[in-house]
GROMACS .gro file of C-alpha atoms in nm:
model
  339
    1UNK     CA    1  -0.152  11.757   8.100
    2UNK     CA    2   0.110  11.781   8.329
    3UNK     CA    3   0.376  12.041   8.256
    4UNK     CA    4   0.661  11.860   8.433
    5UNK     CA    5   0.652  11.526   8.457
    6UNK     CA    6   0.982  11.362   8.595
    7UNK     CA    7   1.007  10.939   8.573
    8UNK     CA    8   1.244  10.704   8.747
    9UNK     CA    9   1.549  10.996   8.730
   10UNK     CA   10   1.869  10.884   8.853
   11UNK     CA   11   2.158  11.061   8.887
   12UNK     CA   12   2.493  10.874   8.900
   13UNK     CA   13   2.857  11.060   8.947
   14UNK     CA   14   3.158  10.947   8.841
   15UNK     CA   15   3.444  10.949   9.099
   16UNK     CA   16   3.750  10.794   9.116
   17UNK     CA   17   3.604  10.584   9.427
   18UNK     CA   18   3.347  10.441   9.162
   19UNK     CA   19   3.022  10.551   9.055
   20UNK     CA   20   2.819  10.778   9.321
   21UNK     CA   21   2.390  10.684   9.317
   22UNK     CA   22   2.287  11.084   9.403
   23UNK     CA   23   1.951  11.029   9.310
   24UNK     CA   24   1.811  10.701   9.274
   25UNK     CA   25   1.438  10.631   9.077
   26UNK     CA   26   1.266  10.971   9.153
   27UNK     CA   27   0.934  11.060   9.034
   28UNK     CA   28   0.782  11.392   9.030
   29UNK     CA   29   0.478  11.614   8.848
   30UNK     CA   30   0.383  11.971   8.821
   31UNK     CA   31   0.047  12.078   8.693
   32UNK     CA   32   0.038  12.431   8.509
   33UNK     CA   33   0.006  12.687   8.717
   34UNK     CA   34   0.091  12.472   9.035
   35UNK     CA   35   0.386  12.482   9.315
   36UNK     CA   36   0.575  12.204   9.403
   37UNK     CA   37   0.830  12.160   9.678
   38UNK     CA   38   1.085  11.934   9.794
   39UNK     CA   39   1.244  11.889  10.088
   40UNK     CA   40   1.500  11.729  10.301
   41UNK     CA   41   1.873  11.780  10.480
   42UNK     CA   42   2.212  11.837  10.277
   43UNK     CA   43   2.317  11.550  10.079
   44UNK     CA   44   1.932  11.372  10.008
   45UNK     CA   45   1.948  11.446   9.609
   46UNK     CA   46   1.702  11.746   9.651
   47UNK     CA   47   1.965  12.031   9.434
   48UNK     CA   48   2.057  11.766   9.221
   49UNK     CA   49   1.715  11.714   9.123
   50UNK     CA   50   1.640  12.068   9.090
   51UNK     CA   51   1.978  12.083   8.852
   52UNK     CA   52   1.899  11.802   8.634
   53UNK     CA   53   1.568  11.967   8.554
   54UNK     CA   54   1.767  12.138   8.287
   55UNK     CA   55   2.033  11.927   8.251
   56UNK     CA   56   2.314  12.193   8.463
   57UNK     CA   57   2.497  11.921   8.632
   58UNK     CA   58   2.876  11.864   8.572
   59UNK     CA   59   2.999  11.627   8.318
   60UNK     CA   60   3.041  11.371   8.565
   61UNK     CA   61   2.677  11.311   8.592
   62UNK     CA   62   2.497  10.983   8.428
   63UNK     CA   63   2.147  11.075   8.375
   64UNK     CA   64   1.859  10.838   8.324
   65UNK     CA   65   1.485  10.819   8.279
   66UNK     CA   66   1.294  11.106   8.162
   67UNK     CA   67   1.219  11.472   8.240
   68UNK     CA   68   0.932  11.585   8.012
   69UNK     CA   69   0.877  11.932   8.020
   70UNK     CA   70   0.542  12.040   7.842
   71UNK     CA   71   0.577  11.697   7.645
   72UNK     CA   72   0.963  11.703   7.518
   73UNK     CA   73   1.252  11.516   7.688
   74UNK     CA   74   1.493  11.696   7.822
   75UNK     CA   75   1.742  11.436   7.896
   76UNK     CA   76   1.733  11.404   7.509
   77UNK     CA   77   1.714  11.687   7.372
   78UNK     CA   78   1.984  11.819   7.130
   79UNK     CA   79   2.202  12.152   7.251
   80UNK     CA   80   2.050  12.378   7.028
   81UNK     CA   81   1.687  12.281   7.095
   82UNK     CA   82   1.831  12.287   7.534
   83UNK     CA   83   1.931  12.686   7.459
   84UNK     CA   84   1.598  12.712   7.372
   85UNK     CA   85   1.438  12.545   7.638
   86UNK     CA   86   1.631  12.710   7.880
   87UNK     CA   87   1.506  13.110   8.052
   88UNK     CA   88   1.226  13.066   7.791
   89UNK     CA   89   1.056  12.773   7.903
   90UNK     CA   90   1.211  12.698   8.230
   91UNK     CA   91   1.429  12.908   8.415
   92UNK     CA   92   1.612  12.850   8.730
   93UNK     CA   93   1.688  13.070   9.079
   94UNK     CA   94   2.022  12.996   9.275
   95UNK     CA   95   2.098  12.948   9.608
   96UNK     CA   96   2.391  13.229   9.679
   97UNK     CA   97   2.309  13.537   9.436
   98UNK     CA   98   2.605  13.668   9.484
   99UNK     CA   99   2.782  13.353   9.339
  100UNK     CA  100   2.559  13.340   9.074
  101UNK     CA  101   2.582  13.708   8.947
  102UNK     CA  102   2.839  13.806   8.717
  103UNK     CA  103   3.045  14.037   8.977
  104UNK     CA  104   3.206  14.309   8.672
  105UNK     CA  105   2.885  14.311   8.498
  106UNK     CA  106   2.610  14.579   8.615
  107UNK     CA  107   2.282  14.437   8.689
  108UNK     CA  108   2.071  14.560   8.420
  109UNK     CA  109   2.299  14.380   8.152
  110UNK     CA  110   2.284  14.010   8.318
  111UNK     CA  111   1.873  14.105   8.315
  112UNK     CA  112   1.890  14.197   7.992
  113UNK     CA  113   2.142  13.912   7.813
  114UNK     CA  114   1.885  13.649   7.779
  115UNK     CA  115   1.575  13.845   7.671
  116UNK     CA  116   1.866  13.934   7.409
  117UNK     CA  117   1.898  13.584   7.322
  118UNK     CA  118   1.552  13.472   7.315
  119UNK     CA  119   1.353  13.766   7.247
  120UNK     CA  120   1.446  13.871   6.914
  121UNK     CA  121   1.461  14.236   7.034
  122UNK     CA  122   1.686  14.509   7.031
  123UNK     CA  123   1.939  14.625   7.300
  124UNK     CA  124   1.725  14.981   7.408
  125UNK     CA  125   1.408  14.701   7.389
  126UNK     CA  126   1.625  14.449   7.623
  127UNK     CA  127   1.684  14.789   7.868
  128UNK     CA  128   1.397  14.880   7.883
  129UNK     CA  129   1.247  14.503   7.987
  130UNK     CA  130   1.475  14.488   8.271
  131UNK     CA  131   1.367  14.799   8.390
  132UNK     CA  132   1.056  14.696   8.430
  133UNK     CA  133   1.123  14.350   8.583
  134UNK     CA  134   1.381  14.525   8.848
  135UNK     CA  135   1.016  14.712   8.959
  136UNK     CA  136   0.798  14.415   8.940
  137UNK     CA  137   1.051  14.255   9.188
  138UNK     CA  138   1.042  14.587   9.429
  139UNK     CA  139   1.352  14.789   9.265
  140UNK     CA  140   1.353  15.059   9.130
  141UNK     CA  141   1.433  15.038   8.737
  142UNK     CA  142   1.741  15.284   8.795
  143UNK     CA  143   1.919  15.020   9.004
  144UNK     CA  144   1.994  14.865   8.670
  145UNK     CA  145   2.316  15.056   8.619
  146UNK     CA  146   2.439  14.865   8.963
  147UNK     CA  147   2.675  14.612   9.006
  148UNK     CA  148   2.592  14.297   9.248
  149UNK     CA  149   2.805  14.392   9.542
  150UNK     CA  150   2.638  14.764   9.547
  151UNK     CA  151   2.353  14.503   9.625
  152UNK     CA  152   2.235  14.414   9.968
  153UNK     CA  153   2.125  14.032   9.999
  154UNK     CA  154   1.784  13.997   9.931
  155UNK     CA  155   1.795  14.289   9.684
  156UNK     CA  156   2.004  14.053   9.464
  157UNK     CA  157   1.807  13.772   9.525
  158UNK     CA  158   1.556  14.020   9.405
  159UNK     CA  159   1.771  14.037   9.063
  160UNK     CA  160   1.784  13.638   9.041
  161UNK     CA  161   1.415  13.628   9.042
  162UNK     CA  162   1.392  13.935   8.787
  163UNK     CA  163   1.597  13.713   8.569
  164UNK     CA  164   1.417  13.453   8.606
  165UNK     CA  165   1.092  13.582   8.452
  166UNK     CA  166   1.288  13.780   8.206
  167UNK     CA  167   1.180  13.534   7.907
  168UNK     CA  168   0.821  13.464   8.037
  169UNK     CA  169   0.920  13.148   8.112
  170UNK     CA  170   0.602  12.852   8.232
  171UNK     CA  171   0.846  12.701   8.450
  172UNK     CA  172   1.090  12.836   8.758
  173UNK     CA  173   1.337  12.625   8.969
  174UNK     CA  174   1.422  12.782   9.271
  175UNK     CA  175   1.666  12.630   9.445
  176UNK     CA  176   1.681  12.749   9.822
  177UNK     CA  177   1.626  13.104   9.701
  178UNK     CA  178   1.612  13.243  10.063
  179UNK     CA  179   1.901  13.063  10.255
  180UNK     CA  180   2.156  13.357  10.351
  181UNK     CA  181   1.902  13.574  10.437
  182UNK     CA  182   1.743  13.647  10.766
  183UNK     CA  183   1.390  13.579  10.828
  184UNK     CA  184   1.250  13.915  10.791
  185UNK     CA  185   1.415  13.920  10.431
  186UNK     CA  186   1.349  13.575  10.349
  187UNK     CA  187   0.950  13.655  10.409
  188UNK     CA  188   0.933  13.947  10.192
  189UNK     CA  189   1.125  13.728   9.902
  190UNK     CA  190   0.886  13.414   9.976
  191UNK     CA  191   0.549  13.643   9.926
  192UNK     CA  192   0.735  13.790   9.602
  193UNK     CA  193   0.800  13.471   9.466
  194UNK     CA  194   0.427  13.383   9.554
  195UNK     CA  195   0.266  13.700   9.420
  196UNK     CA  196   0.505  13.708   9.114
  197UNK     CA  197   0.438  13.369   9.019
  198UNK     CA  198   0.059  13.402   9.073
  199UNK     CA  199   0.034  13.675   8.864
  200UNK     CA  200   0.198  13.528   8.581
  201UNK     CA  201   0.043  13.196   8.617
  202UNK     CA  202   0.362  13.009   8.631
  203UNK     CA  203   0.451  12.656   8.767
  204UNK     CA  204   0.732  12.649   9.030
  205UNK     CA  205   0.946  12.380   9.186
  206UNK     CA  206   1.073  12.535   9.529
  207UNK     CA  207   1.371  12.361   9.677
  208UNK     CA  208   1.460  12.375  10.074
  209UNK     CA  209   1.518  12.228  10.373
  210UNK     CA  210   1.276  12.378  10.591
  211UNK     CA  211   0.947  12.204  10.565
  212UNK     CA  212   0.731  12.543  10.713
  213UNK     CA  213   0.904  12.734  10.414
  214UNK     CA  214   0.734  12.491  10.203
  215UNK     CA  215   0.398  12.411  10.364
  216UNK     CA  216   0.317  12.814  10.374
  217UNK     CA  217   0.455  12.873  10.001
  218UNK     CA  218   0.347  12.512   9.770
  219UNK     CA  219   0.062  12.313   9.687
  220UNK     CA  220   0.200  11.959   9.743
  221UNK     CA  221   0.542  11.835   9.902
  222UNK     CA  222   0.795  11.557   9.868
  223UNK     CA  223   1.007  11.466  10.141
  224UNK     CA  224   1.368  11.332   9.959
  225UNK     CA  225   1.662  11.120  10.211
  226UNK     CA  226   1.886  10.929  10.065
  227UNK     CA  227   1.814  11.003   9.731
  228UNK     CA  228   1.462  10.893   9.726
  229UNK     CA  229   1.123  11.036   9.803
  230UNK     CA  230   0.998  10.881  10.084
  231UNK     CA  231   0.694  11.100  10.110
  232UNK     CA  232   0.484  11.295   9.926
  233UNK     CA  233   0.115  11.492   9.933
  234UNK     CA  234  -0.076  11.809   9.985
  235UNK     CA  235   0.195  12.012  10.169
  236UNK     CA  236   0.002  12.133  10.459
  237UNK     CA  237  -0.042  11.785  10.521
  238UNK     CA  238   0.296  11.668  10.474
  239UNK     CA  239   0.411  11.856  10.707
  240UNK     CA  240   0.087  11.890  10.986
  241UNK     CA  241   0.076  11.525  10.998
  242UNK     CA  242   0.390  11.305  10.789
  243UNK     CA  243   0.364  10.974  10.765
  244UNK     CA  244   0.715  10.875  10.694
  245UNK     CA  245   0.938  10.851  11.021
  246UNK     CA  246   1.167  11.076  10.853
  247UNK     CA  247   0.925  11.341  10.750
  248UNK     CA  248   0.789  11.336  11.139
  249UNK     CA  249   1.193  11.428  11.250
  250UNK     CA  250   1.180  11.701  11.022
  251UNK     CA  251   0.912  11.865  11.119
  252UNK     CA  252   0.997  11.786  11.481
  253UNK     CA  253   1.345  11.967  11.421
  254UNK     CA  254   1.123  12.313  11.417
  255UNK     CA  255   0.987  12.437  11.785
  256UNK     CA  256   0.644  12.563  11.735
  257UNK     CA  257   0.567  12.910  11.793
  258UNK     CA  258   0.427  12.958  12.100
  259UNK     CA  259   0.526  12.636  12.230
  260UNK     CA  260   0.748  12.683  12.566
  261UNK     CA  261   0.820  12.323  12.630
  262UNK     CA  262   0.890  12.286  12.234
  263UNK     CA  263   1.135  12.585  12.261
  264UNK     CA  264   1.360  12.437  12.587
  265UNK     CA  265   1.372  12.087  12.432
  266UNK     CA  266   1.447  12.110  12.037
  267UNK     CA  267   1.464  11.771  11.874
  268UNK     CA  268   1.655  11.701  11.663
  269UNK     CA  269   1.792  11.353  11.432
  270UNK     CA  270   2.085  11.188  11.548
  271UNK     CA  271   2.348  11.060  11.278
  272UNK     CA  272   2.395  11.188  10.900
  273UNK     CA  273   2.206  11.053  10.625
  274UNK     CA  274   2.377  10.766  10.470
  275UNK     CA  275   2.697  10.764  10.229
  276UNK     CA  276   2.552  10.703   9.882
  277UNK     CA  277   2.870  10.491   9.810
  278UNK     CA  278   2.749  10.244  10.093
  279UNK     CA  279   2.393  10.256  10.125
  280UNK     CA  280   2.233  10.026  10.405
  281UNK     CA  281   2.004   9.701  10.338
  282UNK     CA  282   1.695   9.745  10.335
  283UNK     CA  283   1.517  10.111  10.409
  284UNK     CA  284   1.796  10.368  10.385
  285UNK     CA  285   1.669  10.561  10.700
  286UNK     CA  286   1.705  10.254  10.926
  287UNK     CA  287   1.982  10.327  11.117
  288UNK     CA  288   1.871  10.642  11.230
  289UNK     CA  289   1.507  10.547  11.272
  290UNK     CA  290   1.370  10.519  11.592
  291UNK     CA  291   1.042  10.320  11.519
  292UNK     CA  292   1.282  10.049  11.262
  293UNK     CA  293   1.200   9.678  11.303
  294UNK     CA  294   1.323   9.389  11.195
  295UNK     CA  295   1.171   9.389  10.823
  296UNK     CA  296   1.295   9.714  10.803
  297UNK     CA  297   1.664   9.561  10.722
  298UNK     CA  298   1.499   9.315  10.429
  299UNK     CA  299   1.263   9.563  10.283
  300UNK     CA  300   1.384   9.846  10.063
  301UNK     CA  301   1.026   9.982  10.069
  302UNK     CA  302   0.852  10.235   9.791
  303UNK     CA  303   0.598  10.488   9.769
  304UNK     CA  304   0.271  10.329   9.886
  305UNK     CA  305  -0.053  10.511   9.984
  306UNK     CA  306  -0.120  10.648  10.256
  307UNK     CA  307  -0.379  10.869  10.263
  308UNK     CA  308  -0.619  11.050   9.975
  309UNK     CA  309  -0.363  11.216   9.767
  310UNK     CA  310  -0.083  11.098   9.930
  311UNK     CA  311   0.216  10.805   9.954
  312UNK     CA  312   0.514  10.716  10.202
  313UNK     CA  313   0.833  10.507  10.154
  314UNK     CA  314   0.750  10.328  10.497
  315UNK     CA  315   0.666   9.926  10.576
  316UNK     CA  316   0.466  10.069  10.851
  317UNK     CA  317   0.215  10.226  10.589
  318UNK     CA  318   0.097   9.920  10.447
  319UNK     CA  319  -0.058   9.789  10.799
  320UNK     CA  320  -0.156  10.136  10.948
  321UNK     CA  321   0.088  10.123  11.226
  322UNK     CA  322   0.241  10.483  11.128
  323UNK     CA  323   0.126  10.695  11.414
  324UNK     CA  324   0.116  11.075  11.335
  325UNK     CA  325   0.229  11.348  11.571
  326UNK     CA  326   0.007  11.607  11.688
  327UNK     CA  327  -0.126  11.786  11.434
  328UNK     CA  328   0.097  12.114  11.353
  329UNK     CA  329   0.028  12.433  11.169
  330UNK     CA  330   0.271  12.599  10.940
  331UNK     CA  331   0.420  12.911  11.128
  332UNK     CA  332   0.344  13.208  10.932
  333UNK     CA  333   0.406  13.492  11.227
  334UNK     CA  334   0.694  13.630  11.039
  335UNK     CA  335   0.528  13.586  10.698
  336UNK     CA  336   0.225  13.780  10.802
  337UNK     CA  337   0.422  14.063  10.922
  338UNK     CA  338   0.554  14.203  10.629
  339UNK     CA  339   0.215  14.165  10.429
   0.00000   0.00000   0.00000
């Protein structure tokens, strides 16, 4: 049995321009124990997924369809039963630890409030706990008695992931956990998260825009634009060889390592992903596709196969005339390097 199992979610805002389609008929599982990740630029839908997982989107949201976690709705469940749900059997990892953390609180405290409110333990007990999660993320346990901007970066990223695991919980969200930090940082926080999550046997849902990030740290991959996954599949895969036009300019936006003629000409995609107020006819990523033909503008296409264990949003899939790129590695150089 899946442990997350996400059907036809959409995500409507409410503006004063009219309603807002932020994500529009996604579908998404996680098996126990499994990493999921999901990719794609600012604006596809991918940290409004990732929020909606536990219902932490602003009031202005319209939710519909289903997110089953271990079996129970979220998108119906009561408050009270939601509190519950919430750190102990799902917990969540910000982009931006410093916004996240309370600023006049010391660490050790902000560790130690949930375990407080789900643990049924007292406050020496709750101590005590986040020392010991402060040195399973690489802290030591008397950094507790600091407060967030005594902190470097990735030490309080550090914190976010301590708090995190602080109720045991069979489920983490991390939503771009390693975006302000460099890339020696962001390695050592990437293996932690890997390590940390292996250890406990936990299921993960890894949010980012960089599709190396996500080939080197997840077992399977979906590619989100416009709202929509447009691809999805072992994550190696995804991104060695995508299938979707879009998922091929994504990974064609990283030079490879090694790579001169990659490094003096970086592609990139021209344009901005569409305005979810006026989508286009037809396949949203039209405009800015460079392989679009004429069906393209009739044909709002959906996840088809393409592949053992894997489906694109693309017209092209359904008579073979997707051509992959060259066949690309995920670059782990700076990974390796701090093993």
């Amino acid at each position: 049995m899946n442990y997350l199992e996400v059907n036809d979610l959409t995500v409507t805002y409410r503006t004063q321009g009219g309603p807002l389609p932020a994500v529009r008929g996604v579908d998404l599982t996680v098996e126990p124990g499994s990493k999921l990740g999901i990719a794609g630029e600012s604006g596809c839908g991918k940290s409004t997924v990732a929020l909606a997982l536990l219902r932490l989107l602003p009031k202005s949201a319209v939710l519909g369809g289903r997110v089953l976690l271990d079996g129970e709705d979220v998108l119906t469940m009561k408050w009270g039963r939601l509190r519950a749900v919430r750190w102990a059997g799902a917990s969540i990892v910000f982009q931006g630890a410093m916004h996240a953390l309370n600023a006049v609180h010391r660490i050790g405290d902000q560790i130690a409030e949930p375990i407080l409110l789900h643990g049924g333990v007292t406050r020496a007990e709750a101590a005590r706990r986040a020392g010991e999660l402060l040195e399973q993320v690489g802290l030591p346990a008397a950094r507790a008695a600091a407060y967030p901007h005594e902190l470097s970066g990735g030490q309080r990223q550090r914190v976010m992931i301590a708090m995190a695991l602080a109720c045991e919980p069979r489920l983490i969200v991390a939503d771009e956990p390693t975006t302000a930090l460099d890339v020696m940082i962001q390695a050592q926080i990437l293996r932690l998260i890997d390590r940390l999550i292996g250890d406990h046997g936990i299921s993960m849902v890894m949010i980012s825009h960089d599709l190396s990030v996500l080939a080197d740290t997840c077992d399977r991959l979906a590619v989100m634009y416009a709202g929509r996954v447009v691809e999805e599949g072992p994550a190696a895969e995804v991104f060695a060889a995508p299938r979707h036009p879009y998922g091929q300019a994504l990974g064609a936006a990283f030079p490879r390592i090694g790579d001169p003629a990659s490094r003096r000409n970086p592609r990139g995609l021209p344009g901005d992903p569409p305005d979810p107020a006026a989508l286009p006819s037809g396949c949203s990523f039209r405009p800015r596709c460079g392989v679009a033909e004429e069906r393209c503008a009739h044909v709002d296409p959906t996840l088809w196969p393409a592949g053992p264990g894997r489906r694109a949003a693309c017209v092209r899939v359904l008579d073979g005339t997707v051509e992959a790129p060259a066949a690309r590695t995920a670059p782990e150089t700076a990974v390796e390097e701090t093993r």
